Amino acid sequence: MAVPVKVMHGLLAENDRIARHNREHFDRHGVVAINLMSSPGAGKTALLEASIEALRGELDVAVIVGDLETDNDARRIRARGVPALQITTGAACHLDAAMIHDALHHTPLEGLDILFIENVGNLVCPASFDLGQHRNAVLLSVTEGDDKPAKYPVMFRAADAMLVTKTDLLPCMEDFSEQRASAALRQLGNAAPVLPLSARRGGGMDAWLDWLRAAKRERRA
Ligand SMILES: Nc1nc2c(ncn2[C@@H]2O[C@H](COP(=O)(O)OP(=O)(O)OP(=O)(O)O)[C@@H](O)[C@H]2O)c(=O)[nH]1
Ligand SMILES: [Zn+2]
Ligand SMILES: [Zn+2]
């Protein structure tokens, strides 16, 4: 059974080569690229909508969104006056570096501060494909259960920040413990910040926005 393993290895090596090339594109333009990953419906697009409003007039952003079908998310982003390109993946459960490279030909980077990449909702596959991003933000909504970092370690090990989303629902989610979710992340040896927030009600957004500003500052340096 060595052949499939070899093929997979070759695919990933080619992906990583294109990812490095994407990163050169971003670096040349001084753009920081942030990859948002989560299970379906954890609140990636809602977070983008709230972040766009909060950063308006301060940082210029654009968005590349991956989904199996529909351009719903891109339309939601464009409604906020921000350029958004939808990649419709069909059957593919993740974005890869070549898809992002193609999208870059339709996404002018001049003058941009942050390029958000909203990955396909999936807690498994996206973690294996480098896109050329500088940071991974992994969302865990309070309705999913605090054991997700333990059950999907590859994704959560890759997180540069773990966002605990929909905290406005905590009063109804008596089982969810933010402390247990953080402990599960630490158990993986990941010291990334844990940022609880509600895109809907606004709580916790400041820490997330500061994390973005810091990422941008570090790229500029
Ligand atoms: N109560 C509450 N609901 C939220 C919050 N953020 C998102 N939602 C709801 O959760 C659902 C999914 O939100 P989306 O932002 O579309 O999630 P997503 O991660 O972009 O979804 P996919 O792109 O399909 O993976 C929607 O019904 C949102 O209104 C929040 O902070 N609080
Ligand atoms: Zn979305
Ligand atoms: Zn290129």
Short mmCIF file of C-alpha atoms and ligand atoms in Angstrom, two decimals:
data_model
loop_
_atom_site.label_atom_id
_atom_site.label_comp_id
_atom_site.label_asym_id
_atom_site.label_seq_id
_atom_site.Cartn_x
_atom_site.Cartn_y
_atom_site.Cartn_z
CA MET A 1 0.00 0.00 0.00
CA ALA A 2 2.98 2.30 -0.43
CA VAL A 3 1.66 3.86 -3.64
CA PRO A 4 -1.28 5.93 -2.25
CA VAL A 5 0.95 7.20 0.54
CA LYS A 6 3.52 8.29 -2.02
CA VAL A 7 0.86 10.03 -4.12
CA MET A 8 -0.46 11.88 -1.06
CA HIS A 9 3.07 12.89 -0.13
CA GLY A 10 3.67 14.22 -3.66
CA LEU A 11 0.39 16.16 -3.59
CA LEU A 12 1.27 17.81 -0.30
CA ALA A 13 4.78 18.67 -1.48
CA GLU A 14 3.33 20.37 -4.57
CA ASN A 15 0.75 22.14 -2.38
CA ASP A 16 3.48 23.43 -0.07
CA ARG A 17 5.48 24.75 -3.02
CA ILE A 18 2.48 26.79 -4.23
CA ALA A 19 1.76 27.90 -0.66
CA ARG A 20 5.28 29.33 -0.38
CA HIS A 21 4.66 31.17 -3.65
CA ASN A 22 1.35 32.58 -2.30
CA ARG A 23 3.16 33.78 0.83
CA GLU A 24 5.63 35.64 -1.40
CA HIS A 25 2.68 37.39 -3.06
CA PHE A 26 1.34 38.45 0.37
CA ASP A 27 4.74 39.53 1.69
CA ARG A 28 5.53 41.57 -1.38
CA HIS A 29 2.35 43.57 -0.75
CA GLY A 30 2.73 43.75 3.02
CA VAL A 31 -0.55 41.88 3.46
CA VAL A 32 -1.12 39.57 6.40
CA ALA A 33 -3.15 36.48 5.45
CA ILE A 34 -5.40 34.97 8.11
CA ASN A 35 -6.89 31.49 7.62
CA LEU A 36 -10.20 30.97 9.46
CA MET A 37 -11.05 27.35 10.13
CA SER A 38 -13.92 25.68 11.98
CA SER A 39 -16.70 23.17 11.67
CA PRO A 40 -19.66 24.23 9.48
CA GLY A 41 -21.64 27.08 10.97
CA ALA A 42 -19.30 27.95 13.86
CA GLY A 43 -19.64 31.61 12.88
CA LYS A 44 -16.78 32.41 10.48
CA THR A 45 -18.81 34.66 8.18
CA ALA A 46 -20.59 36.35 11.09
CA LEU A 47 -17.20 37.06 12.66
CA LEU A 48 -15.95 38.51 9.37
CA GLU A 49 -19.02 40.75 9.11
CA ALA A 50 -18.52 42.05 12.65
CA SER A 51 -14.74 42.49 12.14
CA ILE A 52 -15.25 44.44 8.90
CA GLU A 53 -17.54 46.87 10.72
CA ALA A 54 -15.14 47.24 13.64
CA LEU A 55 -12.08 47.82 11.43
CA ARG A 56 -13.76 50.17 8.96
CA GLY A 57 -11.57 53.22 8.32
CA GLU A 58 -8.63 51.60 10.17
CA LEU A 59 -7.54 48.55 8.15
CA ASP A 60 -8.35 47.62 4.54
CA VAL A 61 -9.44 44.01 4.20
CA ALA A 62 -10.51 41.55 1.52
CA VAL A 63 -11.89 38.04 1.82
CA ILE A 64 -11.52 34.76 -0.07
CA VAL A 65 -14.26 32.29 0.91
CA GLY A 66 -14.37 28.55 0.25
CA ASP A 67 -17.61 26.58 0.18
CA LEU A 68 -18.84 23.44 -1.56
CA GLU A 69 -21.82 25.29 -3.10
CA THR A 70 -23.35 28.77 -3.27
CA ASP A 71 -21.77 32.20 -3.07
CA ASN A 72 -23.89 33.18 -0.05
CA ASP A 73 -20.91 34.07 2.14
CA ALA A 74 -19.19 36.23 -0.50
CA ARG A 75 -22.45 38.11 -1.03
CA ARG A 76 -22.75 38.71 2.74
CA ILE A 77 -19.21 40.14 2.79
CA ARG A 78 -19.70 42.28 -0.33
CA ALA A 79 -22.82 43.74 1.26
CA ARG A 80 -20.40 45.28 3.78
CA GLY A 81 -18.51 47.00 0.97
CA VAL A 82 -15.50 44.67 1.06
CA PRO A 83 -14.08 42.73 -1.94
CA ALA A 84 -14.90 39.04 -1.61
CA LEU A 85 -14.15 36.15 -3.90
CA GLN A 86 -16.00 32.86 -3.52
CA ILE A 87 -14.24 29.61 -4.39
CA THR A 88 -16.84 26.93 -5.00
CA THR A 89 -15.03 23.68 -4.32
CA GLY A 90 -17.77 21.26 -5.48
CA ALA A 91 -16.81 18.05 -3.73
CA ALA A 92 -13.56 19.19 -2.10
CA CYS A 93 -13.76 19.52 1.69
CA HIS A 94 -10.93 22.05 2.01
CA LEU A 95 -9.13 24.83 0.18
CA ASP A 96 -5.69 24.17 -1.25
CA ALA A 97 -2.85 26.48 -2.22
CA ALA A 98 -3.58 26.29 -5.97
CA MET A 99 -7.17 27.46 -5.42
CA ILE A 100 -5.89 30.44 -3.44
CA HIS A 101 -3.29 31.18 -6.12
CA ASP A 102 -6.02 31.27 -8.80
CA ALA A 103 -8.15 33.49 -6.57
CA LEU A 104 -5.25 35.92 -6.11
CA HIS A 105 -5.46 36.72 -9.81
CA HIS A 106 -8.94 38.15 -9.12
CA THR A 107 -8.12 39.78 -5.78
CA PRO A 108 -5.94 42.90 -5.98
CA LEU A 109 -3.59 43.00 -2.99
CA GLU A 110 -2.45 46.60 -3.48
CA GLY A 111 -3.19 48.71 -0.43
CA LEU A 112 -4.64 45.80 1.54
CA ASP A 113 -3.77 45.23 5.19
CA ILE A 114 -5.46 41.89 5.84
CA LEU A 115 -6.59 39.10 3.54
CA PHE A 116 -9.00 36.77 5.33
CA ILE A 117 -9.37 33.27 3.96
CA GLU A 118 -12.57 31.62 5.18
CA ASN A 119 -11.87 27.94 4.77
CA VAL A 120 -14.49 25.26 4.10
CA GLY A 121 -16.34 24.30 7.29
CA ASN A 122 -14.55 21.09 8.33
CA LEU A 123 -12.46 20.28 11.39
CA VAL A 124 -10.22 17.75 9.64
CA CYS A 125 -8.93 18.32 6.09
CA PRO A 126 -8.18 22.07 5.99
CA ALA A 127 -5.48 21.65 8.65
CA SER A 128 -3.35 19.57 6.26
CA PHE A 129 -3.14 22.14 3.47
CA ASP A 130 -0.89 25.16 3.81
CA LEU A 131 -2.38 28.04 1.81
CA GLY A 132 0.46 30.48 2.34
CA GLN A 133 -1.30 32.13 5.30
CA HIS A 134 0.61 33.77 8.14
CA ARG A 135 -1.84 32.85 10.91
CA ASN A 136 -4.50 30.25 11.62
CA ALA A 137 -7.54 31.22 13.68
CA VAL A 138 -9.65 28.21 14.66
CA LEU A 139 -13.21 28.83 15.81
CA LEU A 140 -14.98 26.61 18.35
CA SER A 141 -18.61 27.60 18.97
CA VAL A 142 -20.08 26.90 22.38
CA THR A 143 -22.78 24.67 20.83
CA GLU A 144 -20.18 22.15 19.60
CA GLY A 145 -18.90 20.90 22.93
CA ASP A 146 -15.70 21.66 24.81
CA ASP A 147 -14.08 18.35 23.83
CA LYS A 148 -13.47 19.33 20.19
CA PRO A 149 -9.75 20.18 20.62
CA ALA A 150 -9.21 16.70 22.08
CA LYS A 151 -11.17 14.99 19.29
CA TYR A 152 -9.73 16.97 16.35
CA PRO A 153 -6.13 17.46 17.50
CA VAL A 154 -4.58 18.11 14.08
CA MET A 155 -6.77 21.16 13.49
CA PHE A 156 -6.36 22.58 17.00
CA ARG A 157 -2.60 21.98 17.08
CA ALA A 158 -2.38 24.24 14.02
CA ALA A 159 -4.24 27.11 15.75
CA ASP A 160 -2.42 30.39 16.41
CA ALA A 161 -5.57 31.51 18.24
CA MET A 162 -8.61 29.55 19.40
CA LEU A 163 -11.77 31.62 19.21
CA VAL A 164 -14.62 30.44 21.43
CA THR A 165 -17.60 31.82 19.50
CA LYS A 166 -21.31 32.48 20.20
CA THR A 167 -20.63 33.11 23.89
CA ASP A 168 -23.99 34.94 24.04
CA LEU A 169 -25.49 31.41 23.98
CA LEU A 170 -23.59 30.25 27.08
CA PRO A 171 -26.60 30.71 29.38
CA CYS A 172 -28.35 27.97 27.34
CA MET A 173 -25.28 25.73 27.05
CA GLU A 174 -24.75 24.60 30.62
CA ASP A 175 -22.47 21.74 29.49
CA PHE A 176 -19.89 23.95 27.79
CA SER A 177 -16.91 24.94 29.92
CA GLU A 178 -14.48 27.42 28.44
CA GLN A 179 -11.94 26.20 30.96
CA ARG A 180 -12.25 22.59 29.77
CA ALA A 181 -11.91 23.74 26.14
CA SER A 182 -8.73 25.66 27.02
CA ALA A 183 -7.36 22.70 28.99
CA ALA A 184 -7.97 20.43 25.98
CA LEU A 185 -6.01 22.88 23.80
CA ARG A 186 -3.13 23.02 26.31
CA GLN A 187 -3.15 19.22 26.46
CA LEU A 188 -2.07 19.32 22.80
CA GLY A 189 0.93 21.43 23.76
CA ASN A 190 -0.60 24.52 22.14
CA ALA A 191 -0.06 27.76 24.08
CA ALA A 192 -2.10 29.89 21.63
CA PRO A 193 -4.41 32.54 23.12
CA VAL A 194 -8.02 31.54 23.77
CA LEU A 195 -10.38 34.36 22.76
CA PRO A 196 -14.03 34.03 23.84
CA LEU A 197 -16.33 36.29 21.83
CA SER A 198 -19.77 36.88 20.41
CA ALA A 199 -19.93 38.32 16.90
CA ARG A 200 -23.65 38.84 17.44
CA ARG A 201 -23.58 40.65 20.80
CA GLY A 202 -20.10 42.15 20.51
CA GLY A 203 -18.53 40.82 23.73
CA GLY A 204 -14.85 39.86 23.44
CA MET A 205 -14.35 41.42 20.01
CA ASP A 206 -11.65 43.81 21.25
CA ALA A 207 -9.18 41.03 22.11
CA TRP A 208 -9.70 39.48 18.66
CA LEU A 209 -9.23 42.84 16.92
CA ASP A 210 -6.04 43.43 18.92
CA TRP A 211 -4.78 40.00 17.90
CA LEU A 212 -5.38 40.98 14.24
CA ARG A 213 -3.63 44.34 14.70
CA ALA A 214 -0.63 42.59 16.27
CA ALA A 215 -0.47 40.11 13.37
CA LYS A 216 -0.48 43.02 10.93
CA ARG A 217 2.22 44.91 12.88
CA GLU A 218 4.47 41.84 13.01
CA ARG A 219 4.24 41.37 9.25
CA ARG A 220 5.13 44.97 8.57
CA ALA A 221 8.27 44.76 10.72
N1 LIG B 1 -26.18 33.54 18.83
C1 LIG B 1 -25.19 33.69 17.94
N2 LIG B 1 -25.32 33.16 16.72
C2 LIG B 1 -24.30 33.33 15.86
C3 LIG B 1 -23.11 34.03 16.20
N3 LIG B 1 -22.29 33.99 15.13
C4 LIG B 1 -22.94 33.31 14.17
N4 LIG B 1 -24.15 32.90 14.60
C5 LIG B 1 -25.17 32.13 13.85
O1 LIG B 1 -24.64 30.86 13.51
C6 LIG B 1 -25.07 30.47 12.19
C7 LIG B 1 -23.85 30.20 11.32
O2 LIG B 1 -23.08 31.41 11.21
P1 LIG B 1 -22.10 31.66 10.00
O3 LIG B 1 -21.37 32.92 10.28
O4 LIG B 1 -22.82 31.53 8.70
O5 LIG B 1 -21.12 30.40 10.17
P2 LIG B 1 -19.95 29.92 9.18
O6 LIG B 1 -18.90 29.34 10.05
O7 LIG B 1 -19.55 31.03 8.29
O8 LIG B 1 -20.70 28.78 8.37
P3 LIG B 1 -20.13 27.95 7.06
O9 LIG B 1 -19.52 28.95 6.15
O10 LIG B 1 -21.37 27.31 6.51
O11 LIG B 1 -19.16 26.95 7.63
C8 LIG B 1 -25.94 31.60 11.68
O12 LIG B 1 -27.29 31.29 11.92
C9 LIG B 1 -25.49 32.78 12.51
O13 LIG B 1 -26.50 33.76 12.65
C10 LIG B 1 -23.02 34.59 17.51
O14 LIG B 1 -22.03 35.23 17.91
N5 LIG B 1 -24.09 34.38 18.33
ZN ZN B 2 -19.39 31.07 6.21
ZN ZN B 3 1.78 33.76 -8.53
#
